[in-house]
mmCIF file of C-alpha atoms in Angstrom:
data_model
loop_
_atom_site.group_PDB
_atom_site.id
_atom_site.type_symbol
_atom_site.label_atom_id
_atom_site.label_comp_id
_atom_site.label_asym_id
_atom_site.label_seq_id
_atom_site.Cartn_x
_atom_site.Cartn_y
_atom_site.Cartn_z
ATOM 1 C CA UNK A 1 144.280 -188.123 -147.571
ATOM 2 C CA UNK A 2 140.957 -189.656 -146.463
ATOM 3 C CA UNK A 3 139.754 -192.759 -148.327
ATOM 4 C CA UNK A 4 136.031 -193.356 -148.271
ATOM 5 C CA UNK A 5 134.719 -196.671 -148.539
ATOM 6 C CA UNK A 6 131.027 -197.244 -149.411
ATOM 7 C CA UNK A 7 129.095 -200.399 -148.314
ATOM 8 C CA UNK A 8 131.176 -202.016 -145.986
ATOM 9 C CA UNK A 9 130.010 -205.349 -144.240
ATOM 10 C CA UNK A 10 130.535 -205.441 -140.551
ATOM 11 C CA UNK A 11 133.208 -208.657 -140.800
ATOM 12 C CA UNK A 12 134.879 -206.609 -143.888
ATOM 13 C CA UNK A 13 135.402 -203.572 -141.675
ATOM 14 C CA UNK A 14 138.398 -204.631 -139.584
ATOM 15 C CA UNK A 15 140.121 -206.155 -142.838
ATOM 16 C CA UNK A 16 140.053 -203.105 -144.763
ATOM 17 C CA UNK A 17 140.720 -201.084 -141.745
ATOM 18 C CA UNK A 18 144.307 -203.080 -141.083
ATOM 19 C CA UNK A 19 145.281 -203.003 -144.514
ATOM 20 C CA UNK A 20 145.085 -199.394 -144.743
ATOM 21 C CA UNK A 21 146.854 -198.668 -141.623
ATOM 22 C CA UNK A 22 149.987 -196.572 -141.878
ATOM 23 C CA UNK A 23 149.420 -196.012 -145.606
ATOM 24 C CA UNK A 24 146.434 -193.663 -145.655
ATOM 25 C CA UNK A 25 143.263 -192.374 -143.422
ATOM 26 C CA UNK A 26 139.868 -194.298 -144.203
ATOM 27 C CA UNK A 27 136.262 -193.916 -143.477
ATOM 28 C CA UNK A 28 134.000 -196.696 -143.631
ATOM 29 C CA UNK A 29 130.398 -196.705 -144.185
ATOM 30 C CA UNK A 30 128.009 -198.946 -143.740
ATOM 31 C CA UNK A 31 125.490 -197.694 -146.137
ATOM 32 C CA UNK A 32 125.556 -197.946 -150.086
ATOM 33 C CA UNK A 33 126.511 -195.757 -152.812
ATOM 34 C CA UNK A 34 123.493 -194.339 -154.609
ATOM 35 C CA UNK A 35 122.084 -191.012 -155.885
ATOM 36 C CA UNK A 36 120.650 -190.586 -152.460
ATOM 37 C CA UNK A 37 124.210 -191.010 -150.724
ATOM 38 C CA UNK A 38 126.873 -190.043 -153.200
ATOM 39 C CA UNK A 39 126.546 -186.483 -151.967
ATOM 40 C CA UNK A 40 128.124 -187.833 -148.938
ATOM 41 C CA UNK A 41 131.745 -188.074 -151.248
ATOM 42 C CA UNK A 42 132.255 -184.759 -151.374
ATOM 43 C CA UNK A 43 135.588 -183.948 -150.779
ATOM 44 C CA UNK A 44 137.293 -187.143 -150.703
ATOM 45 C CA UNK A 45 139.643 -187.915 -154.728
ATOM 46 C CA UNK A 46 138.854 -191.180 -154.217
ATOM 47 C CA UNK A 47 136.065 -193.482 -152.707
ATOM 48 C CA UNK A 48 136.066 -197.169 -152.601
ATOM 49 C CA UNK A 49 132.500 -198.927 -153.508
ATOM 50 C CA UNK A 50 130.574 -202.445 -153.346
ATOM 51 C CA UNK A 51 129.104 -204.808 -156.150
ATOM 52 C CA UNK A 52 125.740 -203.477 -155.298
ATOM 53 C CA UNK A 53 126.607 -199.705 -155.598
ATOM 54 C CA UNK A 54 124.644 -197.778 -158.411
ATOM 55 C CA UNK A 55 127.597 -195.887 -160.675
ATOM 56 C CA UNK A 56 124.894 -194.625 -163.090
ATOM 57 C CA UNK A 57 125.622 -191.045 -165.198
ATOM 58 C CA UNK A 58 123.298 -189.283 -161.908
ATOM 59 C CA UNK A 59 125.710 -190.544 -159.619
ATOM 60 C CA UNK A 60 129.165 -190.298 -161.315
ATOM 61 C CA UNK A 61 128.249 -186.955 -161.768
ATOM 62 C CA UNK A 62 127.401 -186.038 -158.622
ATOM 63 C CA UNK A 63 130.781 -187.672 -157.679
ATOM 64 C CA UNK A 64 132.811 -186.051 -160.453
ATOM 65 C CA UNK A 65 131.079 -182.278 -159.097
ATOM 66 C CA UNK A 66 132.379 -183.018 -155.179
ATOM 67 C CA UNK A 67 135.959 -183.480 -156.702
ATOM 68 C CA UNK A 68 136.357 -187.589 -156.966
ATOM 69 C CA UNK A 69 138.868 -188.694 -159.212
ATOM 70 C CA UNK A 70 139.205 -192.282 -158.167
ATOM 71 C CA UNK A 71 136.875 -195.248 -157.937
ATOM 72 C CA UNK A 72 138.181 -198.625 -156.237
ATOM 73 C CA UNK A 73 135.468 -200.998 -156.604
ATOM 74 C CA UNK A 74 135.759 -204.241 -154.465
ATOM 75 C CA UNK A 75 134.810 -206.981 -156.763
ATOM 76 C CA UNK A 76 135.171 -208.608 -160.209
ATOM 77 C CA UNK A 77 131.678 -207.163 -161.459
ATOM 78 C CA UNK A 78 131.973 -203.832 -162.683
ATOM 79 C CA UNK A 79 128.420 -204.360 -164.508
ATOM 80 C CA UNK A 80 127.283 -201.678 -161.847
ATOM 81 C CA UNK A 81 129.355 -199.278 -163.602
ATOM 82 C CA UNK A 82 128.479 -196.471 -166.667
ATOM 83 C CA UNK A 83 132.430 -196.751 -167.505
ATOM 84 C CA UNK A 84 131.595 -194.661 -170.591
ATOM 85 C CA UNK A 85 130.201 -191.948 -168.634
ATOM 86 C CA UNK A 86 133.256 -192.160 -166.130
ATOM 87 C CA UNK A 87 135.804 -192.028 -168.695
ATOM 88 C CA UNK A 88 134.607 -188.903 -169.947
ATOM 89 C CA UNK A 89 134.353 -187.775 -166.764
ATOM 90 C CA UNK A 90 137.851 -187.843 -166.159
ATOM 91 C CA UNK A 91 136.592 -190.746 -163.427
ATOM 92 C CA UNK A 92 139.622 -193.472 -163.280
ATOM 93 C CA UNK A 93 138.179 -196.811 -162.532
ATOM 94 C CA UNK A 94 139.748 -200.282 -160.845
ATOM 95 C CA UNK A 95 138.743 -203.159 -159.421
ATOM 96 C CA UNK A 96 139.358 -206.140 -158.169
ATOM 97 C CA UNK A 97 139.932 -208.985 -161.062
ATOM 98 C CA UNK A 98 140.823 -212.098 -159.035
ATOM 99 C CA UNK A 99 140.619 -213.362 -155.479
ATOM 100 C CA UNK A 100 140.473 -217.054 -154.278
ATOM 101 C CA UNK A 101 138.155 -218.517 -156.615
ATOM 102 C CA UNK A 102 137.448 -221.554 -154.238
ATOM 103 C CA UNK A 103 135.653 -219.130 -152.224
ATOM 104 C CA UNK A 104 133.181 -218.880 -154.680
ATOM 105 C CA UNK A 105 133.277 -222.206 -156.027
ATOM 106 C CA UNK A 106 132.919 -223.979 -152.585
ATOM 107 C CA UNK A 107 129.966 -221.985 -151.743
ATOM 108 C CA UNK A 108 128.713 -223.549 -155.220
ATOM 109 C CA UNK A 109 129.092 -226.766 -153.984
ATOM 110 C CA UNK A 110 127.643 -226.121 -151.068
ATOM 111 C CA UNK A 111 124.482 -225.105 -152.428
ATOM 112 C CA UNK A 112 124.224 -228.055 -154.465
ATOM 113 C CA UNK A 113 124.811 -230.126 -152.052
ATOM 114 C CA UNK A 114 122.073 -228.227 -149.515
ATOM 115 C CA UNK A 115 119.490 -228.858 -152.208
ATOM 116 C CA UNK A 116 120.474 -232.169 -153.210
ATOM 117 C CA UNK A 117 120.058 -233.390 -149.599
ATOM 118 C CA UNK A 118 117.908 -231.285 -148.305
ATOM 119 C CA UNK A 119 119.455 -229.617 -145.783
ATOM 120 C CA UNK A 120 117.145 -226.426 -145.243
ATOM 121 C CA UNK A 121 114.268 -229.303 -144.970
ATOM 122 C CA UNK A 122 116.111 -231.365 -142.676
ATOM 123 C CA UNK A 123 116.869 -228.854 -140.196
ATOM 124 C CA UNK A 124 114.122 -227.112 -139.754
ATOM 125 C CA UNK A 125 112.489 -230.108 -138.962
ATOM 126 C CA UNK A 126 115.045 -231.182 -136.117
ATOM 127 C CA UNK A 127 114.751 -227.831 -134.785
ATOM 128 C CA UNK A 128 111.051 -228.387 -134.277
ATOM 129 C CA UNK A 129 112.194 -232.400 -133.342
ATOM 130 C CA UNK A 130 110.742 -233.721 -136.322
ATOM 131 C CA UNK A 131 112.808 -236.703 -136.690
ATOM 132 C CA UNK A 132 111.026 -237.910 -139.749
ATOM 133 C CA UNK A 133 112.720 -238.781 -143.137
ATOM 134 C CA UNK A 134 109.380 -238.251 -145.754
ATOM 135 C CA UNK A 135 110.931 -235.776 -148.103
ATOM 136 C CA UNK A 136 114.685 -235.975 -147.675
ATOM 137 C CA UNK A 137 115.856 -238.252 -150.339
ATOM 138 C CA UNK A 138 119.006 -237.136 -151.737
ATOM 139 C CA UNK A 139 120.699 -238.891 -154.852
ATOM 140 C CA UNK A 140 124.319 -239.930 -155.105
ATOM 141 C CA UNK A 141 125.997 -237.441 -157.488
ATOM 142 C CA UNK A 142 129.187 -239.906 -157.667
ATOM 143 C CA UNK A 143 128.956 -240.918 -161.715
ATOM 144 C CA UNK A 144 126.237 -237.948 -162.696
ATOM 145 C CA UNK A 145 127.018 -235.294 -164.887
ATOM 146 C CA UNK A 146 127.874 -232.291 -163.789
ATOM 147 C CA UNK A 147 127.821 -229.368 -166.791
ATOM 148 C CA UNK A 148 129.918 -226.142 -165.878
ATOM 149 C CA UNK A 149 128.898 -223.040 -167.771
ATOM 150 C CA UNK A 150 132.454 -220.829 -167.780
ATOM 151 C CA UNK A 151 135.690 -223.192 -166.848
ATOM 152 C CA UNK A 152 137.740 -219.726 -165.788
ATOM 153 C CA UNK A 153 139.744 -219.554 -162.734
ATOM 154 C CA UNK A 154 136.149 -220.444 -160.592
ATOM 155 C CA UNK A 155 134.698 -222.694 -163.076
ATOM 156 C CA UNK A 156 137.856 -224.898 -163.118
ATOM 157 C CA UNK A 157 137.804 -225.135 -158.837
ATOM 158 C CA UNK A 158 134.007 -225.954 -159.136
ATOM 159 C CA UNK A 159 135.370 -228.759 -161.593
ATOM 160 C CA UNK A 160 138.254 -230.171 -159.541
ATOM 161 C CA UNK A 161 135.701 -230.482 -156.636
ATOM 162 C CA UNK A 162 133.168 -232.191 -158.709
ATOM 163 C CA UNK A 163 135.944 -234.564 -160.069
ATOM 164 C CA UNK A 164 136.787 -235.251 -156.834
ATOM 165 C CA UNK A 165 132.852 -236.548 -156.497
ATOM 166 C CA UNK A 166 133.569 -238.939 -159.415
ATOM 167 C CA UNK A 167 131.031 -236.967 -161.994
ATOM 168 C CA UNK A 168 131.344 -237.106 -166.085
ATOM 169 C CA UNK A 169 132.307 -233.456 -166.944
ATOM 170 C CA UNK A 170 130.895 -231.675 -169.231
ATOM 171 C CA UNK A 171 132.063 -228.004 -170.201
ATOM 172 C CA UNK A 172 130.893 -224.716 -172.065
ATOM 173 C CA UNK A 173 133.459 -221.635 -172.458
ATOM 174 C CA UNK A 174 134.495 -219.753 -175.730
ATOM 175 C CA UNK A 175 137.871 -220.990 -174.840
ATOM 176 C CA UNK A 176 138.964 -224.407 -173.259
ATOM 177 C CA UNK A 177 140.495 -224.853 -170.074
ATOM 178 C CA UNK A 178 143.891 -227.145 -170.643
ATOM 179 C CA UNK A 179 143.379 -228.101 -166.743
ATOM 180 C CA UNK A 180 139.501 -228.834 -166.862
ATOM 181 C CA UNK A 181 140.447 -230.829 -170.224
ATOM 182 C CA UNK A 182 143.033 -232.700 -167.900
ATOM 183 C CA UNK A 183 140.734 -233.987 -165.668
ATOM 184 C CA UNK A 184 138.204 -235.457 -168.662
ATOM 185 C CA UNK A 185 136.092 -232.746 -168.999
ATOM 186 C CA UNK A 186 134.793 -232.740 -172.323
ATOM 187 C CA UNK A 187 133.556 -229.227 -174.537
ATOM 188 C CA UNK A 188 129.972 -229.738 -175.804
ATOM 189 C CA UNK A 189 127.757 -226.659 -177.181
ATOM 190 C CA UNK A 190 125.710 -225.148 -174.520
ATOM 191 C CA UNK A 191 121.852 -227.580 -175.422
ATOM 192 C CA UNK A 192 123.564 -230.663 -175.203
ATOM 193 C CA UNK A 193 125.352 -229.599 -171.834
ATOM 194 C CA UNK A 194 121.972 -228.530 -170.614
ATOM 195 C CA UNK A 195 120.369 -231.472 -172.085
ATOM 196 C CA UNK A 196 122.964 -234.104 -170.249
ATOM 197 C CA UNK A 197 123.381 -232.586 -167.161
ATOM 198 C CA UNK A 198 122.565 -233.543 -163.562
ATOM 199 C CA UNK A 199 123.826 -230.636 -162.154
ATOM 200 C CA UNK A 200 124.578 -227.778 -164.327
ATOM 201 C CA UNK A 201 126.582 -224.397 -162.769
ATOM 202 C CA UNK A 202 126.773 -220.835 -163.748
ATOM 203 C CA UNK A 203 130.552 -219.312 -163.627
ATOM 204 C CA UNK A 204 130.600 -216.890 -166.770
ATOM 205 C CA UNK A 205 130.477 -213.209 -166.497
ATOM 206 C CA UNK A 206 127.564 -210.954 -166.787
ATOM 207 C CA UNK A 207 128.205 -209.180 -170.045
ATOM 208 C CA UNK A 208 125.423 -208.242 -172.815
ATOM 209 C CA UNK A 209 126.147 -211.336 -174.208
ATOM 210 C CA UNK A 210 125.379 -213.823 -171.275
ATOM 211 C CA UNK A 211 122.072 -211.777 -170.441
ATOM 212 C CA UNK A 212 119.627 -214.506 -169.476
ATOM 213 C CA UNK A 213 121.878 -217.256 -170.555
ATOM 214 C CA UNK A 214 119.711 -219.560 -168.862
ATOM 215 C CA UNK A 215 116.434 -218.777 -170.485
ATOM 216 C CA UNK A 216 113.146 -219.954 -171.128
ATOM 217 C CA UNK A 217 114.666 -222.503 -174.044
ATOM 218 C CA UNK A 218 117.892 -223.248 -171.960
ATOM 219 C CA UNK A 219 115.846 -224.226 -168.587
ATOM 220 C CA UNK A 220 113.224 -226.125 -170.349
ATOM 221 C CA UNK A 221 115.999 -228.528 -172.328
ATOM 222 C CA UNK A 222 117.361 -229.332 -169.165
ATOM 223 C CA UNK A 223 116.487 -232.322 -167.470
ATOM 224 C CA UNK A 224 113.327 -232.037 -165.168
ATOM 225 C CA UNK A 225 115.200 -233.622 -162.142
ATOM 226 C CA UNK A 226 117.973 -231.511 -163.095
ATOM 227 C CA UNK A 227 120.199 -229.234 -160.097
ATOM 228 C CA UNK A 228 121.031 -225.759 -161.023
ATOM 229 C CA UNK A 229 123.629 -223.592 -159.353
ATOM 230 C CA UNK A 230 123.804 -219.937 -159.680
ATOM 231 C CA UNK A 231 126.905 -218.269 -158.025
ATOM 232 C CA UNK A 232 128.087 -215.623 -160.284
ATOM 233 C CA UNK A 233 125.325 -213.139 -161.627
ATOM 234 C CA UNK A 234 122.018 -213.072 -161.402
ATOM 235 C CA UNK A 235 121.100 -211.589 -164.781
ATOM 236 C CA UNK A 236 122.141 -214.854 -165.849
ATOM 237 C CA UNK A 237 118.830 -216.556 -165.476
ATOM 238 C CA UNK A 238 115.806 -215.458 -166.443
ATOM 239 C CA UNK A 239 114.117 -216.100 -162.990
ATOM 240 C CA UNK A 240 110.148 -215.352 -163.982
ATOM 241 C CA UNK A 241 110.924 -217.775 -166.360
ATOM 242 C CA UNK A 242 112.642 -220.198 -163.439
ATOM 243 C CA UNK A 243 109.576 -219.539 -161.229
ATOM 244 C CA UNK A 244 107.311 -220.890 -164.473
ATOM 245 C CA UNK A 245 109.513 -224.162 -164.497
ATOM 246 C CA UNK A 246 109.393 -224.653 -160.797
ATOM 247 C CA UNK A 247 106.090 -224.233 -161.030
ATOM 248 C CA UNK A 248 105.382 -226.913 -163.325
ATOM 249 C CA UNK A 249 107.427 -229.561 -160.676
ATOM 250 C CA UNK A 250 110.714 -229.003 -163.024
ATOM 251 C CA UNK A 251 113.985 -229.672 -161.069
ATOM 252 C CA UNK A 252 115.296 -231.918 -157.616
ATOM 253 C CA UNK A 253 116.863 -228.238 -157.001
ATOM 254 C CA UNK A 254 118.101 -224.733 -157.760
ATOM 255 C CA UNK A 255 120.497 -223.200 -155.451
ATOM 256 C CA UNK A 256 120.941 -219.192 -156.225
ATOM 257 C CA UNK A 257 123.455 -217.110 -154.358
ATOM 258 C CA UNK A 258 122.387 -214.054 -156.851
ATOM 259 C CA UNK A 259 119.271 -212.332 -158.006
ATOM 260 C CA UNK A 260 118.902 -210.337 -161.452
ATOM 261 C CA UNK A 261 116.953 -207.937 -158.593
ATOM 262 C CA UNK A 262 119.099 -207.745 -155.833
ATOM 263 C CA UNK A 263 120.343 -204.554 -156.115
ATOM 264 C CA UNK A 264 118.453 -202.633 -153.039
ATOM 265 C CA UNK A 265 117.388 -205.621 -151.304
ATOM 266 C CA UNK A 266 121.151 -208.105 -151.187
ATOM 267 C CA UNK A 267 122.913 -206.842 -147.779
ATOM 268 C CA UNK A 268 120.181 -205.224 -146.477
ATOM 269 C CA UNK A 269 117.478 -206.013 -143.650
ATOM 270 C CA UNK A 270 114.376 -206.220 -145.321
ATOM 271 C CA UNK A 271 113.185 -208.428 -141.894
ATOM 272 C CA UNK A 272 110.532 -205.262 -140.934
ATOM 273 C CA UNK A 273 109.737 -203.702 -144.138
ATOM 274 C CA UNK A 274 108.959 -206.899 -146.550
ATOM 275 C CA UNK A 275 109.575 -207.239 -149.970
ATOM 276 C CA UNK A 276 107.596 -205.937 -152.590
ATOM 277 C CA UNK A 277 109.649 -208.259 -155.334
ATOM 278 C CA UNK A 278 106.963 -210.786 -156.126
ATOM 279 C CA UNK A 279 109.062 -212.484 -158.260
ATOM 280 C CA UNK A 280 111.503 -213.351 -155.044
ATOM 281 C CA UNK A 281 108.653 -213.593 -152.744
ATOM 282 C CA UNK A 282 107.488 -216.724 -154.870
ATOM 283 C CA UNK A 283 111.158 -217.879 -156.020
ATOM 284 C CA UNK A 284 112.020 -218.682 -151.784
ATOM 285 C CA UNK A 285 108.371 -220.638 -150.950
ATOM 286 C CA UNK A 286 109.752 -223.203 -153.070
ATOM 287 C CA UNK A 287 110.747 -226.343 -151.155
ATOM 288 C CA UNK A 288 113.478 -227.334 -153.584
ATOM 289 C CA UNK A 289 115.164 -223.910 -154.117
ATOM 290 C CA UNK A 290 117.711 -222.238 -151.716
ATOM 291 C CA UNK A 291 118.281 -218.380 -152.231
ATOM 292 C CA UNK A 292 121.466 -216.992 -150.189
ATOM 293 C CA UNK A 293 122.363 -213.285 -150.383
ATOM 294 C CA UNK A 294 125.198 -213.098 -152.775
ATOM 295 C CA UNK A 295 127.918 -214.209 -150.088
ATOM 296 C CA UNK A 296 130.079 -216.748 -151.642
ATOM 297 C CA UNK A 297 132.892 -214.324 -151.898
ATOM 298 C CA UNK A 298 132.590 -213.858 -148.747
ATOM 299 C CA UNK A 299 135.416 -215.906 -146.518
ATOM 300 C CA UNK A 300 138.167 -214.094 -144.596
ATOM 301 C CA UNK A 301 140.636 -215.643 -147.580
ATOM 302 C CA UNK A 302 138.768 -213.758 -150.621
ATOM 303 C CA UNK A 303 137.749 -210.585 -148.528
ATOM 304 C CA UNK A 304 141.475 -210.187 -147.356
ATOM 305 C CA UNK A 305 142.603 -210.394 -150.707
ATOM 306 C CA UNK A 306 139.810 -207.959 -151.880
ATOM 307 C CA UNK A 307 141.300 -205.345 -149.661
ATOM 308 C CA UNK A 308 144.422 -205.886 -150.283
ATOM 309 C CA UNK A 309 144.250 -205.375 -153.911
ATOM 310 C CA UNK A 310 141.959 -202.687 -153.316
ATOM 311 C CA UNK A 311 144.917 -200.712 -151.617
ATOM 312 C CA UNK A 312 147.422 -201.483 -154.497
ATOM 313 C CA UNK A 313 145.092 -200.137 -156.787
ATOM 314 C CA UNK A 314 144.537 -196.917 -154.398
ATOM 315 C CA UNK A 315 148.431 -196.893 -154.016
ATOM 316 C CA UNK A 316 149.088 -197.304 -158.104
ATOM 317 C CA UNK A 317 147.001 -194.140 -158.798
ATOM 318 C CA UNK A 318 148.490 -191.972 -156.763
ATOM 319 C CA UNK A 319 151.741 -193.349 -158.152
ATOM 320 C CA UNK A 320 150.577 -192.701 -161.509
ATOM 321 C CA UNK A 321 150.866 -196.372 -162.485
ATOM 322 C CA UNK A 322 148.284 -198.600 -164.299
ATOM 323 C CA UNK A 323 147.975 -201.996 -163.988
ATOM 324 C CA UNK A 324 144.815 -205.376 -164.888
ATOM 325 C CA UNK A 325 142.927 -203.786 -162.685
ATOM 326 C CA UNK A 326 142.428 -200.649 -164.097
ATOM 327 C CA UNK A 327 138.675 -200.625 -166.364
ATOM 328 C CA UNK A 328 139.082 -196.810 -166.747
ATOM 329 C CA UNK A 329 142.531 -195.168 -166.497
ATOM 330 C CA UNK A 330 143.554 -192.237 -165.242
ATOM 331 C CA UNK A 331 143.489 -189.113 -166.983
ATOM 332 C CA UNK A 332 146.347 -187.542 -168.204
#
């Protein structure tokens, strides 16, 4: 059987190539699922797909018609995905609910630290040999509060780290976190984490619920030299409201590794063809905001253990088994 896999990075390639070896054939392509390209399924039970892909009713159905059975999605975000439409499809649905969550909450810190110092600033200027310090002034975060919106299996790395910096901890989660508890976090409501907070990160799901979580209301109670860190969805922040703030000289820094927009634009060279997104366009002339392109999964440790639960959950279908991974089972 031939396994086609939708989306796949250039570095990802040779990691999902070995860990399908001697179990079953797989074709990689570099381009994305959408209406335009899920034609390009036909014939092949199951495909595998990216966070970015569009599984809207058009394109389920178009996948359903060429005979796929099987979706393996390669992330924790399945928000991409019409899972009602699937189901009655007869669609079965996985993907890919953990991988090394210090991936992720690394890449957090290193965004807050790249704004907080100014690290963009800094070395564009050395690469032009501007030697100058006017505009770098960083603060020490050692004794600052640091609020952490979601204290799951990310949010509670991002914690340890921050710990490790010698911040007050401050937390927000419908549930506590025994270990973030253990190192003195304490569980306020969300406006007085907001309200307290030096630097204040995102680590909750996007789920109806958490739509624009960080809002209008929620960015203007938080402090105006306040860092924000956005490494999990973008739908979590209203960003034309963000844009209003920064506008207004709100905020030492905002460091986003996600866009509520991305979709057509995140993995893509848009170098030659520009972006029409003038909410973005503004959002990166900022001198205080640093906009990566969703890529804090993305170390050999995560995407390695992406592909390799990928395959189990290829492997468990055919078997007939189910399993945590499974959002839409299989049919019987």
């Amino acid at each position: 059987m031939e396994i086609l896999a939708f989306g796949v990075q250039a570095d990802e390639k040779p990691l999902i190539e070995r860990a399908f070896a001697g179990h079953h054939a797989l074709r990689c392509l570099d381009v994305f699922l959408t209406r335009d390209t899920a034609p390009l399924a036909a014939g092949h039970e199951i495909i595998s797909t990216s966070v970015n892909a569009d599984l809207d009713e058009p394109v389920l159905r178009t996948l359903a018609a060429g005979g796929t059975r099987m979706i393996a999605q390669r992330s924790t975000g399945f928000n991409n995905i019409d899972l009602d439409v699937a189901e009655r499809l007869g669609l079965t649905v996985a993907r890919v609910s953990s991988y090394s969550p210090y991936s992720v909450a690394e890449f957090a810190w290193t965004l807050a630290m790249a704004v907080n110092r100014r690290i963009v600033r800094a070395a564009g200027r050395t690469r032009d040999f501007d030697f100058r310090l006017d505009g770098l002034m960083g603060r020490d975060l050692r004794g600052r509060t640091a609020g952490v919106l979601g204290t799951g299996k990310i949010g509670e790395a991002f914690t340890r780290i921050a710990h490790g910096f010698g911040m007050k901890l401050l937390g927000w989660d419908v549930a506590e976190n025994p270990a973030c508890a253990a190192l003195g976090m304490k569980y306020v409501d969300k406006d007085r984490l907001l309200a307290e907070s030096d630097l204040v990160s995102l680590h909750v799901p996007l789920l109806p619920a958490t739509h624009h979580l960080i809002d209008a209301a929620a960015l203007r109670a938080m402090k105006d030299d306040a860092i924000l860190v956005n490494s999990s969805r973008g739908g979590l922040v209203d960003t034309e409201a963000l844009v209003r703030e920064l506008r207004a000289g709100r905020f030492t820094g905002v460091g986003l590794d996600v866009y509520e927009a991305e979709a057509g634009l995140f993995f893509l060279d848009k170098s030659l063809a520009g972006v029409e997104d003038d909410t973005l366009a503004r959002l990166v002339t900022f001198p205080n905001v640093v906009v990566t392109s969703h890529q804090a999964y993305y170390t050999s440790d995560a995407v390695g253990q992406i592909v390799d639960t990928t395959l189990r959950n290829v492997l468990d279908y055919l078997a007939g088994r189910s399993g945590e991974n499974v959002l839409v089972p299989r049919s019987p």
